[in-house]
Amino acid sequence: MEHIFKQGQAQAPTFVLLHGTGGNEHDLLPVAELLDPSYHALGVRGNVSENGMNRFFKRHGEGNYDVEDLKFRAHELHQYIQTAAQHYGFDINHVILVGFSNGANIAIELLLNADMPYRKGVLFAPLYPLDVDTHLDLSQKSVFLSMGENDPIVTVQQSHDVEQLFKQRGAHVTS
């Protein structure tokens, strides 16, 4: 995976920036600057190509995820973030996942995995059309969801479903 790293202040949290389909590791750097310029920022490029466009995982069509690949790529991304944390000296327990569209979708997969340390997410235009364990405890997680009523890809109902996915499992949700 390709990446870019911007050093922040000592002991600051780290934004892990996950672009949308067709994007790259630079796309969300301005968002990180707006959120908090004192934080570290790790922009990661998805290593799946769909018709020449970068993505984080495969799909079989719009909203039809290749679930096996999603799970594999989430673990791959987690390992990559762990390696970057060691290399750059940031605390993986203080990572905030910042994702747009496809990047937000893989961020959800990371947040839903109880074996991974991710507790915070800032998710723009997320879509997660998969079943999730109803007993999953997300009470230690916080997410900010930015979803539009006029999104050409994600319907209002699908946005509501993502919000409920987190709320019904106890996460602190801001939208």
Coordinates of C-alpha atoms in Angstrom, one line a residue:
M1 CA 0.0 0.0 0.0
E2 CA 1.1 3.5 -0.7
H3 CA 0.8 6.1 1.9
I4 CA 1.8 9.6 3.1
F5 CA 2.5 10.6 6.7
K6 CA 2.2 14.1 8.2
Q7 CA 3.9 14.4 11.6
G8 CA 1.7 16.1 14.3
Q9 CA 2.5 17.1 17.8
A10 CA 4.0 14.6 20.2
Q11 CA 1.4 12.4 21.9
A12 CA -1.4 13.7 19.5
P13 CA -3.9 11.2 18.0
T14 CA -3.5 10.0 14.5
F15 CA -6.0 10.4 11.7
V16 CA -5.9 7.4 9.3
L17 CA -7.3 8.8 6.0
L18 CA -9.2 6.5 3.8
H19 CA -10.2 7.9 0.4
G20 CA -13.2 7.1 -1.8
T21 CA -13.3 5.1 -5.0
G22 CA -10.8 6.6 -7.5
G23 CA -9.0 8.6 -4.8
N24 CA -5.5 8.4 -3.4
E25 CA -3.6 8.9 -0.2
H26 CA -3.5 12.7 -0.6
D27 CA -7.3 13.2 -0.9
L28 CA -8.3 13.7 2.7
L29 CA -5.2 15.6 3.9
P30 CA -7.2 18.9 3.7
V31 CA -10.0 17.3 5.8
A32 CA -7.4 16.3 8.5
E33 CA -6.1 19.9 8.5
L34 CA -9.6 21.2 9.1
L35 CA -10.4 18.6 11.8
D36 CA -7.2 19.3 13.8
P37 CA -3.9 20.3 12.2
S38 CA -2.0 19.3 15.4
Y39 CA -2.8 15.6 14.9
H40 CA -0.7 13.1 12.9
A41 CA -2.2 12.1 9.6
L42 CA -1.6 8.9 7.7
G43 CA -3.2 8.9 4.2
V44 CA -3.4 5.4 2.8
R45 CA -4.1 4.4 -0.8
G46 CA -6.3 1.4 -1.4
N47 CA -4.6 -1.3 -3.3
V48 CA -7.5 -2.7 -5.2
S49 CA -8.1 -1.5 -8.7
E50 CA -11.6 -1.3 -10.2
N51 CA -11.4 -0.2 -13.8
G52 CA -8.3 1.7 -13.0
M53 CA -9.7 3.4 -9.8
N54 CA -8.2 2.8 -6.4
R55 CA -10.4 1.1 -3.8
F56 CA -10.0 -0.6 -0.5
F57 CA -11.9 -3.8 -1.3
K58 CA -13.6 -5.5 -4.2
R59 CA -17.3 -5.5 -5.0
H60 CA -19.6 -7.2 -7.4
G61 CA -21.5 -4.0 -8.2
E62 CA -22.8 -0.9 -6.5
G63 CA -23.6 -1.8 -2.9
N64 CA -22.9 -5.5 -3.5
Y65 CA -19.7 -6.2 -1.6
D66 CA -17.3 -9.1 -2.0
V67 CA -17.6 -9.9 1.7
E68 CA -14.6 -12.3 1.7
D69 CA -12.4 -9.6 0.1
L70 CA -13.7 -6.9 2.5
K71 CA -12.7 -9.0 5.5
F72 CA -9.3 -9.9 4.0
R73 CA -8.6 -6.3 3.1
A74 CA -9.7 -5.0 6.5
H75 CA -7.1 -7.3 8.2
E76 CA -4.5 -6.3 5.6
L77 CA -5.2 -2.6 6.3
H78 CA -5.1 -3.2 10.0
Q79 CA -1.6 -4.8 9.7
Y80 CA -0.5 -1.9 7.5
I81 CA -1.6 0.6 10.1
Q82 CA 0.2 -1.4 12.8
T83 CA 3.4 -1.3 10.8
A84 CA 3.0 2.4 10.2
A85 CA 2.4 3.0 13.9
Q86 CA 5.7 1.3 14.8
H87 CA 7.6 3.0 12.0
Y88 CA 6.3 6.6 12.7
G89 CA 5.9 6.1 16.5
F90 CA 2.2 6.8 16.9
D91 CA -0.1 5.0 19.3
I92 CA -2.5 2.7 17.3
N93 CA -4.9 3.0 20.3
H94 CA -5.4 6.7 19.5
V95 CA -6.2 6.3 15.9
I96 CA -9.3 8.1 14.4
L97 CA -10.4 6.6 11.1
V98 CA -11.5 9.2 8.6
G99 CA -13.1 7.8 5.6
F100 CA -15.1 8.9 2.5
S101 CA -17.4 6.5 0.7
N102 CA -15.4 3.3 0.0
G103 CA -12.9 4.4 2.7
A104 CA -15.8 5.0 5.2
N105 CA -17.0 1.5 4.4
I106 CA -13.8 -0.3 5.2
A107 CA -13.5 2.0 8.3
I108 CA -16.9 0.5 9.4
E109 CA -15.4 -3.0 9.0
L110 CA -12.4 -2.0 11.2
L111 CA -14.7 -0.4 13.8
L112 CA -16.9 -3.5 13.9
N113 CA -14.0 -5.9 14.6
A114 CA -13.7 -6.4 18.4
D115 CA -10.1 -7.7 17.9
M116 CA -9.0 -4.3 16.5
P117 CA -8.3 -1.3 18.6
Y118 CA -10.2 1.3 16.6
R119 CA -12.7 3.3 18.7
K120 CA -13.4 6.5 16.7
G121 CA -14.5 7.2 13.2
V122 CA -15.4 10.2 11.1
L123 CA -17.3 8.7 8.2
F124 CA -18.5 10.6 5.1
A125 CA -21.1 9.0 2.8
P126 CA -20.8 5.5 4.4
L127 CA -22.7 2.5 3.1
Y128 CA -22.7 -0.9 4.9
P129 CA -25.4 -3.2 3.5
L130 CA -24.2 -6.3 5.5
D131 CA -25.8 -8.1 8.4
V132 CA -24.1 -7.3 11.7
D133 CA -24.3 -9.3 15.0
T134 CA -27.1 -7.8 17.0
H135 CA -25.2 -8.6 20.3
L136 CA -22.1 -6.7 19.2
D137 CA -21.2 -4.2 21.9
L138 CA -20.0 -0.9 20.4
S139 CA -20.5 1.1 23.6
Q140 CA -16.8 2.1 23.6
K141 CA -17.0 3.4 20.0
S142 CA -17.7 6.9 18.8
V143 CA -18.6 7.9 15.2
F144 CA -19.4 11.0 13.4
L145 CA -21.6 10.3 10.3
S146 CA -21.9 12.7 7.5
M147 CA -24.7 11.6 5.2
G148 CA -26.5 13.5 2.5
E149 CA -30.2 13.4 1.7
N150 CA -29.3 13.8 -2.0
D151 CA -26.4 11.4 -2.3
P152 CA -26.6 9.8 -5.7
I153 CA -25.3 6.5 -4.5
V154 CA -26.4 6.0 -0.8
T155 CA -30.2 6.4 -0.3
V156 CA -31.6 8.1 2.8
Q157 CA -32.7 4.6 4.1
Q158 CA -29.2 3.2 3.7
S159 CA -27.8 6.2 5.6
H160 CA -30.4 5.6 8.3
D161 CA -29.4 1.9 8.4
V162 CA -25.7 2.8 9.0
E163 CA -26.7 5.2 11.8
Q164 CA -28.9 2.5 13.4
L165 CA -26.1 -0.1 13.0
F166 CA -24.0 1.9 15.5
K167 CA -26.8 3.3 17.7
Q168 CA -28.5 -0.1 18.3
R169 CA -25.2 -1.6 19.5
G170 CA -24.5 1.2 21.9
A171 CA -22.0 3.4 20.0
H172 CA -22.0 7.2 20.6
V173 CA -23.2 8.6 17.3
T174 CA -23.1 12.2 16.0
S175 CA -24.7 12.9 12.6

